[in-house]
XYZ file of C-alpha atoms in Angstrom:
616
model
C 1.981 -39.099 -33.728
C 5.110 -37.054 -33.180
C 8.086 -38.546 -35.152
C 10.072 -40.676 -32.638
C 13.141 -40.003 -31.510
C 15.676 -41.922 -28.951
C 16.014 -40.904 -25.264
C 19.012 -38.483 -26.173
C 20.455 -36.341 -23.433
C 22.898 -33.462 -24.477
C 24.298 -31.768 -21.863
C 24.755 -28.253 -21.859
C 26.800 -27.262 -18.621
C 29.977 -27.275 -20.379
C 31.357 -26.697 -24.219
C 34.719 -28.598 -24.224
C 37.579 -27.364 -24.901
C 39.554 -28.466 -28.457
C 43.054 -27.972 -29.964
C 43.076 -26.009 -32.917
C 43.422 -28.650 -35.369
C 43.293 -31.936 -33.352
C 44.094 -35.652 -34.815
C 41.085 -37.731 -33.931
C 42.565 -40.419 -31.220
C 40.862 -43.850 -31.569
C 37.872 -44.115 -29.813
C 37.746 -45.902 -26.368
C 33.916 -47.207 -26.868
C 33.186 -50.484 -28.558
C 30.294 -49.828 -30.433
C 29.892 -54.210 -31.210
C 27.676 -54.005 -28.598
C 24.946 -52.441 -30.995
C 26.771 -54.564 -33.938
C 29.645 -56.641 -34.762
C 30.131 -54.744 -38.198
C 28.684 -52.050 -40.645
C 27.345 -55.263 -42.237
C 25.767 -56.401 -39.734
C 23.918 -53.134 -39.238
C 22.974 -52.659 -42.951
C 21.149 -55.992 -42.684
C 19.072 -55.448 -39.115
C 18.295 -52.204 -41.274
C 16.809 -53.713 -44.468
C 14.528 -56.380 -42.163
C 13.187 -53.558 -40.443
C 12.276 -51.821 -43.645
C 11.054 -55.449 -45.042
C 8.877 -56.085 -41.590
C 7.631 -52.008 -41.821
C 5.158 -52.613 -43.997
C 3.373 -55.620 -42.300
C 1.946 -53.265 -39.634
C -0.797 -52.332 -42.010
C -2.198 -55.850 -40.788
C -3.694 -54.682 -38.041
C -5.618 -51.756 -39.882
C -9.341 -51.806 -39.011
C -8.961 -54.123 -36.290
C -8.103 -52.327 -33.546
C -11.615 -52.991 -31.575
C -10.583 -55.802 -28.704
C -7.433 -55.844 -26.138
C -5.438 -58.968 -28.199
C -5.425 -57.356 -31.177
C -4.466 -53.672 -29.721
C -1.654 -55.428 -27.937
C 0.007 -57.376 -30.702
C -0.323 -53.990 -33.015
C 0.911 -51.995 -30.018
C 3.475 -54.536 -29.378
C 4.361 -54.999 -33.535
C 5.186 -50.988 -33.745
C 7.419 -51.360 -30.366
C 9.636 -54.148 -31.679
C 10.249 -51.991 -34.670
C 10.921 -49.275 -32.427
C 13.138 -50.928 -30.597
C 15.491 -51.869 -33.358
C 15.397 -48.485 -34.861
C 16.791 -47.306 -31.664
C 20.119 -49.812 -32.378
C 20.704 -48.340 -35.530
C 20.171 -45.384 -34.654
C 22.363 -45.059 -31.454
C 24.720 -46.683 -33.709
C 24.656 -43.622 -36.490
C 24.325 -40.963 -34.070
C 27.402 -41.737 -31.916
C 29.237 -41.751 -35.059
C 28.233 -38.664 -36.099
C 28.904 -37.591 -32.638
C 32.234 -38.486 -32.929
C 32.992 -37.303 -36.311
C 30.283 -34.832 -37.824
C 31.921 -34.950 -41.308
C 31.743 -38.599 -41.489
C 29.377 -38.526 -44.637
C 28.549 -42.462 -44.118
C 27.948 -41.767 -40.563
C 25.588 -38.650 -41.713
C 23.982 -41.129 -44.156
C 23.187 -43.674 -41.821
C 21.638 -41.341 -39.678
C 19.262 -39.440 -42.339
C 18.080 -43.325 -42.757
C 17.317 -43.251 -39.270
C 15.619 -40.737 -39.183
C 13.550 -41.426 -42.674
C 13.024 -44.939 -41.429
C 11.448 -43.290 -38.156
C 9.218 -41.509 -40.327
C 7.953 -44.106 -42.193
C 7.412 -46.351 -38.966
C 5.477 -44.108 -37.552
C 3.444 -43.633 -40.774
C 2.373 -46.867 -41.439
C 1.444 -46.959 -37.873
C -0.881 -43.989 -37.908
C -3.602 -45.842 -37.889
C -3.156 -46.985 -34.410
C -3.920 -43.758 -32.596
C -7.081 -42.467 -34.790
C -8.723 -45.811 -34.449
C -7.890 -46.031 -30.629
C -9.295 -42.696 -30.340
C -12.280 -43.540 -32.186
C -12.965 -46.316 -29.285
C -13.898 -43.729 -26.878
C -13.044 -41.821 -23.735
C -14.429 -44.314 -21.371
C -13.383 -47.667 -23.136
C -9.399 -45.981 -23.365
C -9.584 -46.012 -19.413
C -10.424 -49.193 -19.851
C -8.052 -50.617 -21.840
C -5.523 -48.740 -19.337
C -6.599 -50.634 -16.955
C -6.528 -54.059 -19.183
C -4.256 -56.473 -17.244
C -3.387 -57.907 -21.494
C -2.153 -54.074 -21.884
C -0.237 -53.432 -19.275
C 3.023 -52.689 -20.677
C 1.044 -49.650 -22.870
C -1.231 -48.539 -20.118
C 1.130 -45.246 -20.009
C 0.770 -45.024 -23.907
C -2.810 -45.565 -23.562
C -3.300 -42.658 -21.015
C -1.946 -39.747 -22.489
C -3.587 -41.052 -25.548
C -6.436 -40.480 -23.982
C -5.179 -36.779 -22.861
C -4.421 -35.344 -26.313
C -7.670 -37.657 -27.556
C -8.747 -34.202 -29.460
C -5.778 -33.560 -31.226
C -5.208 -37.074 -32.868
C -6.357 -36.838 -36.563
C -8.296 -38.437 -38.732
C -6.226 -41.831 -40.094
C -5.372 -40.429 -43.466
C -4.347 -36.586 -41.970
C -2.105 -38.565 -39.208
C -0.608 -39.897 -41.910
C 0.238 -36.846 -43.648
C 1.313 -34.927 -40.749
C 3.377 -38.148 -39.374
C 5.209 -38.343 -42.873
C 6.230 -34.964 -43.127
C 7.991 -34.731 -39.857
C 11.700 -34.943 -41.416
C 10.945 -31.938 -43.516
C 10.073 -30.205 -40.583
C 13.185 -31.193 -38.626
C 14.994 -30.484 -41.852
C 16.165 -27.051 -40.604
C 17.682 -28.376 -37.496
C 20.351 -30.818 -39.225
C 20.862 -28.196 -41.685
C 21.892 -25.631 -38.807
C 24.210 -28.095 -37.220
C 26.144 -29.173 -40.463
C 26.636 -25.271 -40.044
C 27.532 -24.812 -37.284
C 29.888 -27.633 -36.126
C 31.453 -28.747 -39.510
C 31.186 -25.783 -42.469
C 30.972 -22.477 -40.468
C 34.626 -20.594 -41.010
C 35.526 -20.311 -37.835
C 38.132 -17.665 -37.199
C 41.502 -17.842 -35.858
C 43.351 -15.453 -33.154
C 46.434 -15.736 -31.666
C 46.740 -17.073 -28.020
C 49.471 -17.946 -25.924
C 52.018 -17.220 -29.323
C 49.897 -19.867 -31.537
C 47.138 -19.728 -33.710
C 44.037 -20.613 -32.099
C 40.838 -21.829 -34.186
C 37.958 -20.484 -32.245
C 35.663 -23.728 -32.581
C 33.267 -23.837 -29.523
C 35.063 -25.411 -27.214
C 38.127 -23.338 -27.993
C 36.404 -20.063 -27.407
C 35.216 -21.204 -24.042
C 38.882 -22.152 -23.299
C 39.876 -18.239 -24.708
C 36.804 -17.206 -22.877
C 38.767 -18.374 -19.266
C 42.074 -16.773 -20.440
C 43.779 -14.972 -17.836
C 44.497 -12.328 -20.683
C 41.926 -9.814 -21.067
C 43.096 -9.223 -24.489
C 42.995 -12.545 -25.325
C 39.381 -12.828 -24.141
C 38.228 -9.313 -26.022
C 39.806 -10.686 -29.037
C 38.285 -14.044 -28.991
C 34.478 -12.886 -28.104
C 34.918 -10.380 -31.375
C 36.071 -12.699 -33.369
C 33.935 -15.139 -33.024
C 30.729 -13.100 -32.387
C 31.420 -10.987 -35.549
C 31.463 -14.557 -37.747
C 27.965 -15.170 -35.889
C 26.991 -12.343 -36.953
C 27.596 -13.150 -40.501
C 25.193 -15.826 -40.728
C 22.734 -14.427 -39.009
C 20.722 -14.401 -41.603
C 21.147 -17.876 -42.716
C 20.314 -19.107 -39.054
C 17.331 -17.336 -38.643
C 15.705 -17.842 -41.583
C 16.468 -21.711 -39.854
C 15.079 -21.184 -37.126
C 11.897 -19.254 -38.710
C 11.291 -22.274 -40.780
C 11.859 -24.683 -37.519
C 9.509 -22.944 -35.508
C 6.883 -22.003 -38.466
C 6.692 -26.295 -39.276
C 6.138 -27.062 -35.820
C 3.366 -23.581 -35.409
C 1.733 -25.262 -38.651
C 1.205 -29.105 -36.826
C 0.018 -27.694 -34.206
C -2.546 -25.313 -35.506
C -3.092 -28.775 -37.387
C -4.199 -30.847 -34.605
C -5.503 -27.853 -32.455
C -3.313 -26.802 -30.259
C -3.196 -23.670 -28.304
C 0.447 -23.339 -28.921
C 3.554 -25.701 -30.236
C 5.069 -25.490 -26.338
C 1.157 -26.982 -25.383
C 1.857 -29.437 -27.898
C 5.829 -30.402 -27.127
C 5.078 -30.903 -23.473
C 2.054 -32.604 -23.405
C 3.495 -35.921 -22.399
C 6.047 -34.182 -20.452
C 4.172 -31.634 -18.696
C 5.761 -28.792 -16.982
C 3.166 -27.101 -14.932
C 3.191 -22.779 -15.627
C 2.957 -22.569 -12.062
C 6.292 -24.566 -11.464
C 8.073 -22.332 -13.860
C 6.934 -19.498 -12.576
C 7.896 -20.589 -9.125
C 11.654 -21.561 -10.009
C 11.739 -18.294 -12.420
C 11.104 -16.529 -9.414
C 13.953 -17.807 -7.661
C 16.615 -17.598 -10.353
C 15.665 -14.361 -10.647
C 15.895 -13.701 -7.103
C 19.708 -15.228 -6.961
C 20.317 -12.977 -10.016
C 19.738 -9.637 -8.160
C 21.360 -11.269 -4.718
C 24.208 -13.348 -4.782
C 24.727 -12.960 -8.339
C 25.152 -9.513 -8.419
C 27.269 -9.545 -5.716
C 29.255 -12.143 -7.330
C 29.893 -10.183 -10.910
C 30.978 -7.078 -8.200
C 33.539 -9.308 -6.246
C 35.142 -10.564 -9.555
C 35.317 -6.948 -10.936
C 37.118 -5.631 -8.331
C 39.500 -9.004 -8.175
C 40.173 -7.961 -11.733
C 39.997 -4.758 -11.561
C 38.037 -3.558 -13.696
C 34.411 -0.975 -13.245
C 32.745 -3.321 -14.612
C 32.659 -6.774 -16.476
C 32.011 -7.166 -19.890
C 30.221 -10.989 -21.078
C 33.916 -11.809 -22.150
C 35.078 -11.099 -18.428
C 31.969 -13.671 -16.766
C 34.712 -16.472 -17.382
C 37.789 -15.014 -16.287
C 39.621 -16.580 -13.431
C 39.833 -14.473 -10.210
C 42.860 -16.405 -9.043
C 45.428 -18.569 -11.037
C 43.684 -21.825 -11.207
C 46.368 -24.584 -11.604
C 43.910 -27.844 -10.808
C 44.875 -30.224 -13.530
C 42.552 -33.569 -14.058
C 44.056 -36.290 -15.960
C 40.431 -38.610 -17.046
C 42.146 -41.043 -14.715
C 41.649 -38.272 -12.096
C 38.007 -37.157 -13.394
C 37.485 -41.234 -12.507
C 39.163 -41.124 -9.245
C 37.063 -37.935 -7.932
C 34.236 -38.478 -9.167
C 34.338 -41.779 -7.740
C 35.164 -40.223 -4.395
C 32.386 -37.763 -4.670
C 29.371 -39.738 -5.018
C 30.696 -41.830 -1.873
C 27.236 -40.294 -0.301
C 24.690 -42.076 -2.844
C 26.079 -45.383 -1.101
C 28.377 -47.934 -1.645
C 26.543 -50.062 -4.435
C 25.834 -46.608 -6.311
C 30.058 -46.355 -6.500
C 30.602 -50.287 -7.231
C 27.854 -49.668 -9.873
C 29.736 -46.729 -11.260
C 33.158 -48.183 -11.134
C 31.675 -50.867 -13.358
C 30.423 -47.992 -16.020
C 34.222 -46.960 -15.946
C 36.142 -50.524 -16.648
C 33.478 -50.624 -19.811
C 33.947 -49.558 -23.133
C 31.076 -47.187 -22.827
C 32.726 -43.562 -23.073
C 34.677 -41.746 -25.813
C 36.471 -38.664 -24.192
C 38.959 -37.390 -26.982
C 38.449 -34.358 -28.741
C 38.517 -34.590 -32.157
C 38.494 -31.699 -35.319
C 35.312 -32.174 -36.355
C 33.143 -33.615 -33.084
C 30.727 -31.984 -31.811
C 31.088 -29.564 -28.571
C 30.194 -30.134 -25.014
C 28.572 -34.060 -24.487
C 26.002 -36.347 -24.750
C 25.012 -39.563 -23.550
C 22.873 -41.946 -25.322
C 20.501 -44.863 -24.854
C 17.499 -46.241 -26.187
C 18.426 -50.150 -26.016
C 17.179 -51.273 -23.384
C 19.711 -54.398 -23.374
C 23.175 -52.397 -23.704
C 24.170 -49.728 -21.588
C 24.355 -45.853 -22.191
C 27.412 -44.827 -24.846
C 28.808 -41.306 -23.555
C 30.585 -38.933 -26.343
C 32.527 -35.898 -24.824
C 35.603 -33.923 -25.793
C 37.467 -34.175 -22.298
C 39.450 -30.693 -21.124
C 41.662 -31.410 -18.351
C 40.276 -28.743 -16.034
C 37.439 -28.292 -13.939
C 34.382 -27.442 -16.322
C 35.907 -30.973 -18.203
C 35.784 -32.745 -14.457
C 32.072 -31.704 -14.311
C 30.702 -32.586 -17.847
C 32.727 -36.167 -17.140
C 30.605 -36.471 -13.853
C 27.620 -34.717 -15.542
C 27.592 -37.733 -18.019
C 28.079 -40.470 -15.697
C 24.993 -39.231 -13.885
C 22.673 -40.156 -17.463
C 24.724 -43.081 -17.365
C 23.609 -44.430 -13.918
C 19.781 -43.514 -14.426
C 19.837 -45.735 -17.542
C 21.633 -48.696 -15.812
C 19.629 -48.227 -13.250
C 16.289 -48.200 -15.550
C 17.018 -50.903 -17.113
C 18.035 -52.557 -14.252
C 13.927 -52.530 -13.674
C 13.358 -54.388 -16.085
C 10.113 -52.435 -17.369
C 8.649 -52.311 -20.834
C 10.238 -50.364 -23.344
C 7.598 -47.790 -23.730
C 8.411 -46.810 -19.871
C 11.889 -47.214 -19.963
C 13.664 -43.725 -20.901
C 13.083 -41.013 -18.326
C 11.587 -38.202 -19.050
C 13.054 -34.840 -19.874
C 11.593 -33.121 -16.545
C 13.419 -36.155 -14.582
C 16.422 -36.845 -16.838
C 19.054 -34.328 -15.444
C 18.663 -34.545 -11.547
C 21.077 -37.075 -10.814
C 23.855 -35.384 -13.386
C 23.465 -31.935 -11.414
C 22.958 -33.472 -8.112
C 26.677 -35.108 -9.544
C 28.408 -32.275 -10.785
C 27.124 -30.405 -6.945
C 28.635 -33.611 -5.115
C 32.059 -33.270 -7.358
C 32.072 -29.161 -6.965
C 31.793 -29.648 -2.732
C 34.452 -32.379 -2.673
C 36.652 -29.617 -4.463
C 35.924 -27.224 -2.468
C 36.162 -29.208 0.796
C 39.809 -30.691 -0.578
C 41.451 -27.692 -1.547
C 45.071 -27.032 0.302
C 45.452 -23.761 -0.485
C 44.024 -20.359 -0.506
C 43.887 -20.041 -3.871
C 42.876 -23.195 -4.483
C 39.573 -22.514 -2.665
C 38.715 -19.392 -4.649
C 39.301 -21.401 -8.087
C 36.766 -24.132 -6.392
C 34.154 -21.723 -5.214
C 34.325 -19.711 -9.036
C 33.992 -22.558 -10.700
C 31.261 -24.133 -8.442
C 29.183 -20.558 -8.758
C 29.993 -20.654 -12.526
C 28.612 -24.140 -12.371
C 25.228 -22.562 -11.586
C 25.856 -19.131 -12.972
C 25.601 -20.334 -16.518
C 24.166 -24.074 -16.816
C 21.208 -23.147 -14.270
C 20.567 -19.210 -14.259
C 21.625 -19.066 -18.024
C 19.137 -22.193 -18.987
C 15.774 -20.503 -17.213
C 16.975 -17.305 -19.596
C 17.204 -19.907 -22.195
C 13.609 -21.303 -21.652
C 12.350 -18.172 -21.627
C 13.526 -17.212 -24.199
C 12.721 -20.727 -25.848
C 9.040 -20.071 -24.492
C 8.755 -16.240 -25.828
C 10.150 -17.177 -29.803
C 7.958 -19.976 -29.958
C 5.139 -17.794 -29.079
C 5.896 -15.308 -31.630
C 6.090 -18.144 -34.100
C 2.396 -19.157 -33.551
C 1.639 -15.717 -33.871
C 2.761 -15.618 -37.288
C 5.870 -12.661 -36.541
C 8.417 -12.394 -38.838
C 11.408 -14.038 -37.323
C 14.329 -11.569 -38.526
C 17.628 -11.585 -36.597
C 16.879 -8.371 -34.852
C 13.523 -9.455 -33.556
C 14.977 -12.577 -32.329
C 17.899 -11.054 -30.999
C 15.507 -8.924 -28.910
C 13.354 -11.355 -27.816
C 16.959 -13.479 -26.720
C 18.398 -10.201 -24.621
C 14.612 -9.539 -23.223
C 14.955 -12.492 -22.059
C 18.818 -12.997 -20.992
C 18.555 -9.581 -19.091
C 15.727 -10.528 -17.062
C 18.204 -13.364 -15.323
C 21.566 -11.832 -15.331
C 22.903 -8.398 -13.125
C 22.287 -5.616 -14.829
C 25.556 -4.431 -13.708
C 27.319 -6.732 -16.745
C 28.476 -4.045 -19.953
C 27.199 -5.302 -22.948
C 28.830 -5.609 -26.315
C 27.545 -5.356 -29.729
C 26.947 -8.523 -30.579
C 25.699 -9.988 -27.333
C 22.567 -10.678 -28.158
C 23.213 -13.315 -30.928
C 23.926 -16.084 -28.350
C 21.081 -17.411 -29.755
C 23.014 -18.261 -32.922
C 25.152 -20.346 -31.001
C 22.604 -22.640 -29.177
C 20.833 -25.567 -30.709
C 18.350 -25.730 -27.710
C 15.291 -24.023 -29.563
C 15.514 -27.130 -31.585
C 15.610 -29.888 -29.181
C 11.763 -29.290 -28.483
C 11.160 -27.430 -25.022
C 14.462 -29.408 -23.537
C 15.565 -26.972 -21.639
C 11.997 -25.894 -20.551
C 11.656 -29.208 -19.601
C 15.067 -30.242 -18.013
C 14.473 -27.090 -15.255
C 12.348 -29.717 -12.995
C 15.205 -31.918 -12.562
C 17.558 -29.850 -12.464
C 16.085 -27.266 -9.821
C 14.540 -30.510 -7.926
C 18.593 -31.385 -7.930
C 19.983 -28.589 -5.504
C 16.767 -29.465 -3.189
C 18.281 -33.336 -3.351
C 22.067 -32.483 -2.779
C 21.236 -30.070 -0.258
C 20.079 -33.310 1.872
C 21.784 -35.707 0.544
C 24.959 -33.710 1.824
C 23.425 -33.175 5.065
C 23.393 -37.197 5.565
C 19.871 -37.849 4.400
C 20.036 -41.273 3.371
C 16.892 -41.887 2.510
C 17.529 -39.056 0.228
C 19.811 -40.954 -1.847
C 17.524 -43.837 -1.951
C 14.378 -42.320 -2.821
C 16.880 -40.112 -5.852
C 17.680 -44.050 -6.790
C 14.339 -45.347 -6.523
C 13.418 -42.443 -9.173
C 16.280 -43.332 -11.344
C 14.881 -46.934 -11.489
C 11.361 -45.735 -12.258
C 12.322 -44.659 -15.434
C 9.488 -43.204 -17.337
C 7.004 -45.086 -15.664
C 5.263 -41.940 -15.258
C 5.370 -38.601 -15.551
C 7.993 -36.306 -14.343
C 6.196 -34.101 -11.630
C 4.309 -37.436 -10.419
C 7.772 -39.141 -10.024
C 9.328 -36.307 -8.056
C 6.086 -36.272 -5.739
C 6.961 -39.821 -5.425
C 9.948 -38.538 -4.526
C 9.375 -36.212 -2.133
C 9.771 -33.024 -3.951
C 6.763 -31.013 -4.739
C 6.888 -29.422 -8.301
C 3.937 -27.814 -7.216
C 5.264 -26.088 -3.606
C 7.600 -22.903 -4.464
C 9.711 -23.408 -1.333
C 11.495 -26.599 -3.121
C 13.062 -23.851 -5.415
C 15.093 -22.008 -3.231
C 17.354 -25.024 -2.279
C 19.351 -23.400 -5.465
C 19.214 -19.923 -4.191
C 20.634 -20.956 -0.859
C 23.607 -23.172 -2.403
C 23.919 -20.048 -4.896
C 24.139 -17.721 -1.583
C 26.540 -20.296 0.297
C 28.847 -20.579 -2.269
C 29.304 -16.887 -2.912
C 29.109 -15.768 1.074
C 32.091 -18.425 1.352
C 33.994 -16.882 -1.783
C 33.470 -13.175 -0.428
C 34.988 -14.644 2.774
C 37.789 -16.527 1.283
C 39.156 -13.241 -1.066
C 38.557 -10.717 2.097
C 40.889 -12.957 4.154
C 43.090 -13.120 1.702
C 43.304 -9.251 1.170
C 46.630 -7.669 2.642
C 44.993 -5.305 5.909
C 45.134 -1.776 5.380
């Protein structure tokens, strides 16, 4: 059994952008609804560690359907109350990743996950030792119907459980083999040196979000200066982060040579599947808008700028002065307006979401980049964590969030048993793209002005440019390090920094000049880590473009089967819940939904800048 870890979504549309040297503001969430007081948490913490052990009770026993449900049903309580302490450590850390009591709480998360899942080894060797034939039958056990998702893929990855006393092993050395991940991002968000250029007359730290806000500059200086300076310090650690990520990738190569798997992506996905064929299929496609609209895209904003060609620092560069300003009352407000198509209730639910103390939107010194949302208790809604920018990319990672928000509300709404409750990672991010499409067209639709229009039409392509077209890079990128890791290939910075480029060129116009250091983007991204997410997240998020594309054209029952999904949860897999529906994971013509928004959106920006060309 794979260590378990909370339904966490963290999106990566957007890095936000941050001051140089912020003051924390007090958070806007009230996290009492997890606990009253650190005191309160530190005792639901040592009960679950006193109640851990008594699992071992049902060792041996597992032969009838009463006692398989009340061990089944003993590990899931635990489970559940993990998931409160840890939502209530992790948004802390979120908040504040050098809050060393915050970091500690977490670690004891995560070590009391571990040992959870140890003591409760047991369960699937001795299941598995039942048989194929009586496991369908137990699925089908009226007593075991809250597990009868649990119980099938059980029965799927049957041949790779292990003996009792190997599961155990394996199962308790899972936090050494996620060891390298928390290690990389103490790095990377709290200890790197991050350097400092000067911007607009003041010294500007070049955290993450501050380098995507150089990275936008008007200044081409500005943005040459930034990319080199903060590449270069990347470059500096290389070292240190791939010998991370070797380590990573070699634990999880080693489990699942282990339990005999083909391959660690075989074993990631395998209760998450993401059929070859489907990624193939939407590959295709991505790269089909790369050589098409794409390509004219990166040509229209050279000559805007005028410049022969674009360098990577140049993608993010406006091609008119974009003077949109979004105050989070106004991120409310619009996106409020914008999901006026997903039906009345769907706004009354979200205007709910906003009076809560659910969201905290400052940026703070030491927080971590971009956003996440995160649930896991199935009897307190979603807590969001972003660092709000009061621009456009900050307007979508605000909707973007809401989106996780709604499918958990909406979840638990169901009422369905905690094992089924969290969505899976192939159905997780439709609604927050279908979201940030819905808050992009209302831009687009409400700008007054000439330029306004070309700011709303960059920023929608961008939209898709980088958090779509730049993910499937990502995944298969993801997908070809991985591989090289079962193969036993030394992981040195230059070998993955050829396997990232490989892969980055493949989905971006070749047109783009690039720089030095280009190819260490992988240093930047945590995604390798996050097991197959992004791999994963493609389904929903390609499946999303095929929903918005209807859902703007009036289709209703669009927007109710999209809400019918969200309640589903993870009642069953993620390709067998977008059959349900509608969408075919399976049929390649659901794919190019995104190249046609990709091609409308750029035909319309071509348009806008022509007409606004002086005649000749």
């Amino acid at each position: 059994m794979r260590l378990l870890v909370l339904a966490l979504a963290a999106a990566a549309s957007v890095s936000q952008t941050q001051s140089p040297t912020p003051k924390a503001a007090p958070p806007d969430w009230d996290l009492s609804a997890l606990y009253p007081s650190a005191d309160a948490a530190a005792k639901d913490r040592a009960e679950i560690e006193a109640e851990m052990p008594g699992l071992a009770r049902w060792k041996g026993t597992l032969v009838d359907a009463q006692s398989i449900r009340d061990a089944l049903a003993a590990r899931s309580a635990l489970r559940m109350r993990l998931a409160r302490y840890y939502a209530w450590a992790m948004l802390r850390v979120s908040r504040d990743g050098s809050d060393e009591a915050a970091g500690a709480d977490l670690a004891a998360a995560t070590d009391l996950s571990s040992n959870i899942e140890t003591t409760a080894a047991f369960i699937e060797p001795e299941l598995v030792a039942l048989g194929n034939a009586r496991l369908a039958e137990l699925a089908r056990n009226e007593q075991l119907a809250a597990y009868a998702k649990t119980l099938t893929l059980l029965r799927i990855r049957a041949s790779h459980v292990l003996p009792t006393a190997q599961e155990e092993l394996v199962t308790s050395v899972q936090p050494l083999l996620r060891q390298p991940a928390s290690v990389r991002d103490t790095l990377f968000n709290v200890e790197l040196p991050y350097p400092t250029i000067t911007a607009e007359g003041e010294p500007r730290r070049l955290v993450p979000g501050a380098l995507r806000r150089s990275l936008t500059d008007p200044d081409r200086a500005t943005r040459k200066a930034a990319w080199h300076a903060f590449t270069t310090t990347q470059d500096s650690f290389k070292l240190t982060q791939a010998a991370l990520l070797s380590s990573y990738l070699s634990g999880l190569a080693w489990e699942a040579k282990k339990r005999g798997w083909a391959s660690q992506t075989e074993m990631v996905t395998a209760s998450d599947p993401v059929p070859a064929a489907a990624f193939s299929a939407l590959s295709a496609e991505a790269e089909r808008a790369v050589r098409g609209p794409l390509t004219r895209y990166v040509a229209l904003k050279a000559r805007a700028l005028h410049l022969p060609a674009l360098a990577t620092y140049d993608l993010g560069a406006p091609i008119a002065p974009d003077t949109r300003h979004y105050t989070i009352d106004d991120a409310k407000a619009l996106t409020l307006a914008a999901v006026a198509p997903m039906g009345q209730e769907y706004q009354q639910r979200l205007a709910r979401g906003f009076a809560g103390k659910w969201i905290d939107w400052h940026p703070g010194p030491t927080k971590a980049p971009g956003g996440l949302t995160l649930y896991g208790v199935a009897s307190v809604p979603a807590y969001i964590s972003i660092s709000y920018s009061e621009d456009a990319p900050g307007l979508a990672i605000f909707a973007h969030e809401w989106g996780h928000w709604l499918h958990w509300d909406y979840a638990r709404e169901a009422n369905r048993p905690y094992e089924t409750l969290a969505p899976e990672t192939t159905t997780n991010d439709l609604i927050t793209f279908v979201h940030e499409m819905l808050v992009t067209d209302a831009e687009i639709a409400r700008a007054k002005t000439s330029a306004e229009r070309i700011a709303a039409l960059t920023t929608a392509i961008d939209a898709l440019r980088s958090p779509y077209i730049g993910v499937v890079a990502q995944a298969a990128f993801d997908l070809a390090v991985r591989d090289a890791a079962d193969k036993g290939r030394a992981l040195t910075p230059e070998a993955i920094s050829k396997l990232y480029c490989d892969a980055r060129d493949r989905f971006s116009p070749s047109t783009i000049q690039r720089g030095e250091h280009d190819c260490l983007g992988w240093v930047t991204e945590p995604y390798v880590y996050y097991d197959m997410y992004f791999y994963r997240y493609l389904l929903a998020t390609s499946a999303a473009a095929w929903f918005a594309e209807r859902i703007a054209a009036g289709d209703h029952q669009a927007a109710d089967r999209l809400k019918d999904l969200m309640r589903a949860g993870g009642s069953k897999d993620g390709p067998a819940l977008l059959k349900q529906a509608d969408f075919d994971v399976a049929d390649p013509s659901g794919y190019a939904a995104m190249t046609r928004r990709i091609e409308r959106l750029t035909a319309a920006l071509e348009r806008e800048v022509k007409r606004t060309q002086p005649t000749r």
